[in-house]
């Protein structure tokens, strides 16, 4: 996909992250795009509101895509997410056979797409996911930073 398409879908994921924040969730959003370029699934963090530790934006979006595609395999799909996936989400992508993941901000604490761990391209897996990081990273990172600053009672950064 072109950089313009990547930015388009990342903006959609950022808007979903805003929805998570309205629910007092960490503002992470994700979309799954099918091989034909159509929107197959979308999600935002819901683990607090759903009382489900697995309800990260990526998992919610992949569940919806699986339902829409009537398949547990998401072959040829691209997943856009505003924050680098954690280990749980990365391995779910491997098991779902996601073709490509595009993320916004890197996660220096738990990132599993190359920052802390490199689960998506580990040669020991029977499937590897192409990774593209840093799409609209400044915008995604600022939203996350401001969320945590507000939680701590500090002023947001402009």
PDB file of C-alpha atoms in Angstrom:
ATOM      1  CA  UNK A   1       0.000   0.000   0.000  1.00  0.00           C
ATOM      2  CA  UNK A   2       1.055   3.556  -0.510  1.00  0.00           C
ATOM      3  CA  UNK A   3       2.066   5.932   2.260  1.00  0.00           C
ATOM      4  CA  UNK A   4      -1.159   7.852   1.624  1.00  0.00           C
ATOM      5  CA  UNK A   5      -3.279   4.755   2.199  1.00  0.00           C
ATOM      6  CA  UNK A   6      -1.301   3.906   5.318  1.00  0.00           C
ATOM      7  CA  UNK A   7      -1.896   7.402   6.697  1.00  0.00           C
ATOM      8  CA  UNK A   8      -5.586   7.230   5.786  1.00  0.00           C
ATOM      9  CA  UNK A   9      -6.130   3.993   7.718  1.00  0.00           C
ATOM     10  CA  UNK A  10      -3.934   5.137  10.604  1.00  0.00           C
ATOM     11  CA  UNK A  11      -6.125   8.227  10.947  1.00  0.00           C
ATOM     12  CA  UNK A  12      -9.121   5.898  11.195  1.00  0.00           C
ATOM     13  CA  UNK A  13      -7.314   3.961  13.937  1.00  0.00           C
ATOM     14  CA  UNK A  14      -6.492   7.220  15.752  1.00  0.00           C
ATOM     15  CA  UNK A  15     -10.191   8.170  15.689  1.00  0.00           C
ATOM     16  CA  UNK A  16     -11.012   4.795  17.247  1.00  0.00           C
ATOM     17  CA  UNK A  17      -8.365   5.465  19.886  1.00  0.00           C
ATOM     18  CA  UNK A  18     -10.242   8.669  20.706  1.00  0.00           C
ATOM     19  CA  UNK A  19     -13.335   6.549  21.236  1.00  0.00           C
ATOM     20  CA  UNK A  20     -11.424   4.378  23.702  1.00  0.00           C
ATOM     21  CA  UNK A  21     -10.351   7.459  25.614  1.00  0.00           C
ATOM     22  CA  UNK A  22     -13.971   8.630  25.895  1.00  0.00           C
ATOM     23  CA  UNK A  23     -14.604   5.289  27.653  1.00  0.00           C
ATOM     24  CA  UNK A  24     -11.633   6.002  29.961  1.00  0.00           C
ATOM     25  CA  UNK A  25      -9.545   3.336  28.232  1.00  0.00           C
ATOM     26  CA  UNK A  26      -5.963   3.746  27.013  1.00  0.00           C
ATOM     27  CA  UNK A  27      -6.446   5.449  23.615  1.00  0.00           C
ATOM     28  CA  UNK A  28      -5.449   2.700  21.211  1.00  0.00           C
ATOM     29  CA  UNK A  29      -7.419   1.998  18.054  1.00  0.00           C
ATOM     30  CA  UNK A  30      -7.040  -0.565  15.274  1.00  0.00           C
ATOM     31  CA  UNK A  31      -8.504  -1.446  11.894  1.00  0.00           C
ATOM     32  CA  UNK A  32      -8.164  -4.559   9.737  1.00  0.00           C
ATOM     33  CA  UNK A  33      -8.148  -4.016   5.990  1.00  0.00           C
ATOM     34  CA  UNK A  34      -8.866  -6.907   3.648  1.00  0.00           C
ATOM     35  CA  UNK A  35      -6.766  -7.894   0.653  1.00  0.00           C
ATOM     36  CA  UNK A  36      -9.194  -5.967  -1.558  1.00  0.00           C
ATOM     37  CA  UNK A  37      -8.666  -2.756   0.439  1.00  0.00           C
ATOM     38  CA  UNK A  38     -12.002  -2.875   2.268  1.00  0.00           C
ATOM     39  CA  UNK A  39     -12.515  -2.305   5.986  1.00  0.00           C
ATOM     40  CA  UNK A  40     -13.103  -5.719   7.606  1.00  0.00           C
ATOM     41  CA  UNK A  41     -12.812  -4.928  11.287  1.00  0.00           C
ATOM     42  CA  UNK A  42     -12.256  -2.126  13.742  1.00  0.00           C
ATOM     43  CA  UNK A  43     -11.657  -1.933  17.438  1.00  0.00           C
ATOM     44  CA  UNK A  44     -10.453   0.147  20.316  1.00  0.00           C
ATOM     45  CA  UNK A  45      -9.205  -0.812  23.748  1.00  0.00           C
ATOM     46  CA  UNK A  46     -12.082  -2.277  25.755  1.00  0.00           C
ATOM     47  CA  UNK A  47     -10.313  -4.370  28.367  1.00  0.00           C
ATOM     48  CA  UNK A  48     -11.451  -2.183  31.292  1.00  0.00           C
ATOM     49  CA  UNK A  49     -15.050  -1.659  30.181  1.00  0.00           C
ATOM     50  CA  UNK A  50     -15.457  -5.295  29.054  1.00  0.00           C
ATOM     51  CA  UNK A  51     -13.534  -6.646  32.064  1.00  0.00           C
ATOM     52  CA  UNK A  52     -11.543  -8.681  29.549  1.00  0.00           C
ATOM     53  CA  UNK A  53      -7.736  -8.609  29.633  1.00  0.00           C
ATOM     54  CA  UNK A  54      -7.618  -9.735  26.003  1.00  0.00           C
ATOM     55  CA  UNK A  55      -9.861  -6.936  24.660  1.00  0.00           C
ATOM     56  CA  UNK A  56      -7.023  -4.872  23.204  1.00  0.00           C
ATOM     57  CA  UNK A  57      -7.842  -2.850  20.087  1.00  0.00           C
ATOM     58  CA  UNK A  58      -6.075  -5.324  17.786  1.00  0.00           C
ATOM     59  CA  UNK A  59      -7.896  -8.356  19.194  1.00  0.00           C
ATOM     60  CA  UNK A  60     -11.285  -6.612  18.985  1.00  0.00           C
ATOM     61  CA  UNK A  61     -10.589  -5.623  15.353  1.00  0.00           C
ATOM     62  CA  UNK A  62      -9.391  -9.140  14.401  1.00  0.00           C
ATOM     63  CA  UNK A  63     -12.447 -10.744  16.012  1.00  0.00           C
ATOM     64  CA  UNK A  64     -14.718  -8.484  13.976  1.00  0.00           C
ATOM     65  CA  UNK A  65     -12.728  -9.161  10.790  1.00  0.00           C
ATOM     66  CA  UNK A  66     -12.928 -12.917  11.375  1.00  0.00           C
ATOM     67  CA  UNK A  67     -16.691 -12.672  11.721  1.00  0.00           C
ATOM     68  CA  UNK A  68     -17.048 -10.515   8.598  1.00  0.00           C
ATOM     69  CA  UNK A  69     -14.747 -12.737   6.546  1.00  0.00           C
ATOM     70  CA  UNK A  70     -16.257 -15.898   8.065  1.00  0.00           C
ATOM     71  CA  UNK A  71     -12.768 -17.227   8.744  1.00  0.00           C
ATOM     72  CA  UNK A  72     -10.356 -17.379  11.672  1.00  0.00           C
ATOM     73  CA  UNK A  73      -7.519 -16.796   9.195  1.00  0.00           C
ATOM     74  CA  UNK A  74      -7.066 -13.218   8.034  1.00  0.00           C
ATOM     75  CA  UNK A  75      -4.817 -14.077   5.094  1.00  0.00           C
ATOM     76  CA  UNK A  76      -3.764 -11.062   3.054  1.00  0.00           C
ATOM     77  CA  UNK A  77      -5.125  -8.573   5.591  1.00  0.00           C
ATOM     78  CA  UNK A  78      -3.306  -5.541   6.970  1.00  0.00           C
ATOM     79  CA  UNK A  79      -3.816  -4.430  10.559  1.00  0.00           C
ATOM     80  CA  UNK A  80      -3.302  -0.756  11.477  1.00  0.00           C
ATOM     81  CA  UNK A  81      -2.856   0.084  15.141  1.00  0.00           C
ATOM     82  CA  UNK A  82      -1.879   3.312  16.879  1.00  0.00           C
ATOM     83  CA  UNK A  83       0.556   1.648  19.325  1.00  0.00           C
ATOM     84  CA  UNK A  84       3.091  -1.094  18.682  1.00  0.00           C
ATOM     85  CA  UNK A  85       1.455  -4.442  19.492  1.00  0.00           C
ATOM     86  CA  UNK A  86       2.160  -6.270  22.749  1.00  0.00           C
ATOM     87  CA  UNK A  87       3.192  -9.941  22.824  1.00  0.00           C
ATOM     88  CA  UNK A  88      -0.402 -11.176  23.141  1.00  0.00           C
ATOM     89  CA  UNK A  89      -1.595  -9.186  20.141  1.00  0.00           C
ATOM     90  CA  UNK A  90       1.493  -9.980  18.077  1.00  0.00           C
ATOM     91  CA  UNK A  91       1.031 -13.717  18.549  1.00  0.00           C
ATOM     92  CA  UNK A  92      -2.674 -13.445  17.737  1.00  0.00           C
ATOM     93  CA  UNK A  93      -1.624 -11.777  14.461  1.00  0.00           C
ATOM     94  CA  UNK A  94       0.763 -14.641  13.719  1.00  0.00           C
ATOM     95  CA  UNK A  95      -1.957 -17.222  14.429  1.00  0.00           C
ATOM     96  CA  UNK A  96      -4.461 -15.275  12.293  1.00  0.00           C
ATOM     97  CA  UNK A  97      -1.947 -15.092   9.430  1.00  0.00           C
ATOM     98  CA  UNK A  98      -2.155 -11.293   9.172  1.00  0.00           C
ATOM     99  CA  UNK A  99       0.024 -10.279   6.206  1.00  0.00           C
ATOM    100  CA  UNK A 100       1.146  -6.886   7.455  1.00  0.00           C
ATOM    101  CA  UNK A 101       0.916  -4.712  10.554  1.00  0.00           C
ATOM    102  CA  UNK A 102       1.352  -0.941  10.469  1.00  0.00           C
ATOM    103  CA  UNK A 103       1.703   0.818  13.793  1.00  0.00           C
ATOM    104  CA  UNK A 104       2.023   4.408  14.944  1.00  0.00           C
ATOM    105  CA  UNK A 105       3.952   4.875  18.197  1.00  0.00           C
ATOM    106  CA  UNK A 106       6.620   2.455  19.395  1.00  0.00           C
ATOM    107  CA  UNK A 107       6.182   0.917  22.838  1.00  0.00           C
ATOM    108  CA  UNK A 108       9.511   0.972  24.697  1.00  0.00           C
ATOM    109  CA  UNK A 109       8.119  -1.138  27.564  1.00  0.00           C
ATOM    110  CA  UNK A 110       6.226  -3.989  25.920  1.00  0.00           C
ATOM    111  CA  UNK A 111       6.496  -3.539  22.140  1.00  0.00           C
ATOM    112  CA  UNK A 112       6.582  -6.919  20.401  1.00  0.00           C
ATOM    113  CA  UNK A 113       7.057  -5.724  16.814  1.00  0.00           C
ATOM    114  CA  UNK A 114      10.769  -5.045  17.152  1.00  0.00           C
ATOM    115  CA  UNK A 115      11.188  -2.554  19.990  1.00  0.00           C
ATOM    116  CA  UNK A 116      11.446  -4.921  22.983  1.00  0.00           C
ATOM    117  CA  UNK A 117      10.569  -8.257  21.355  1.00  0.00           C
ATOM    118  CA  UNK A 118      10.448  -9.202  17.679  1.00  0.00           C
ATOM    119  CA  UNK A 119       7.673 -11.778  17.661  1.00  0.00           C
ATOM    120  CA  UNK A 120       6.174 -10.914  14.286  1.00  0.00           C
ATOM    121  CA  UNK A 121       9.233 -11.799  12.245  1.00  0.00           C
ATOM    122  CA  UNK A 122      10.712 -14.546  14.415  1.00  0.00           C
ATOM    123  CA  UNK A 123      11.920 -17.291  12.044  1.00  0.00           C
ATOM    124  CA  UNK A 124      10.789 -19.998  14.482  1.00  0.00           C
ATOM    125  CA  UNK A 125       7.141 -19.268  13.650  1.00  0.00           C
ATOM    126  CA  UNK A 126       5.463 -20.844  10.638  1.00  0.00           C
ATOM    127  CA  UNK A 127       4.168 -17.405   9.602  1.00  0.00           C
ATOM    128  CA  UNK A 128       5.834 -14.014   9.643  1.00  0.00           C
ATOM    129  CA  UNK A 129       4.109 -10.643   9.530  1.00  0.00           C
ATOM    130  CA  UNK A 130       5.551  -7.708   7.598  1.00  0.00           C
ATOM    131  CA  UNK A 131       5.996  -4.770   9.991  1.00  0.00           C
ATOM    132  CA  UNK A 132       5.906  -1.070   9.214  1.00  0.00           C
ATOM    133  CA  UNK A 133       6.290   1.204  12.226  1.00  0.00           C
ATOM    134  CA  UNK A 134       6.190   4.930  12.776  1.00  0.00           C
ATOM    135  CA  UNK A 135       3.183   5.920  10.643  1.00  0.00           C
ATOM    136  CA  UNK A 136       1.845   9.135  12.214  1.00  0.00           C
ATOM    137  CA  UNK A 137       3.975   8.232  15.242  1.00  0.00           C
ATOM    138  CA  UNK A 138       4.210  11.770  16.626  1.00  0.00           C
ATOM    139  CA  UNK A 139       0.435  12.165  16.647  1.00  0.00           C
ATOM    140  CA  UNK A 140      -0.140   8.701  18.106  1.00  0.00           C
ATOM    141  CA  UNK A 141       2.550   9.168  20.754  1.00  0.00           C
ATOM    142  CA  UNK A 142       1.249  12.578  21.788  1.00  0.00           C
ATOM    143  CA  UNK A 143      -2.261  11.196  22.333  1.00  0.00           C
ATOM    144  CA  UNK A 144      -0.898   8.435  24.539  1.00  0.00           C
ATOM    145  CA  UNK A 145       1.392  10.807  26.469  1.00  0.00           C
ATOM    146  CA  UNK A 146      -1.429  13.263  27.071  1.00  0.00           C
ATOM    147  CA  UNK A 147      -3.758  10.493  28.239  1.00  0.00           C
ATOM    148  CA  UNK A 148      -1.269   9.368  30.875  1.00  0.00           C
ATOM    149  CA  UNK A 149      -0.440  12.956  31.864  1.00  0.00           C
ATOM    150  CA  UNK A 150      -4.148  13.650  32.469  1.00  0.00           C
ATOM    151  CA  UNK A 151      -4.395  10.441  34.509  1.00  0.00           C
ATOM    152  CA  UNK A 152      -1.547  11.673  36.694  1.00  0.00           C
ATOM    153  CA  UNK A 153      -3.109  15.125  37.039  1.00  0.00           C
ATOM    154  CA  UNK A 154      -0.523  16.831  34.852  1.00  0.00           C
ATOM    155  CA  UNK A 155      -1.188  19.269  32.036  1.00  0.00           C
ATOM    156  CA  UNK A 156      -1.328  17.825  28.492  1.00  0.00           C
ATOM    157  CA  UNK A 157       1.461  18.635  26.045  1.00  0.00           C
ATOM    158  CA  UNK A 158       0.519  20.715  22.969  1.00  0.00           C
TER     159      UNK A 158
END
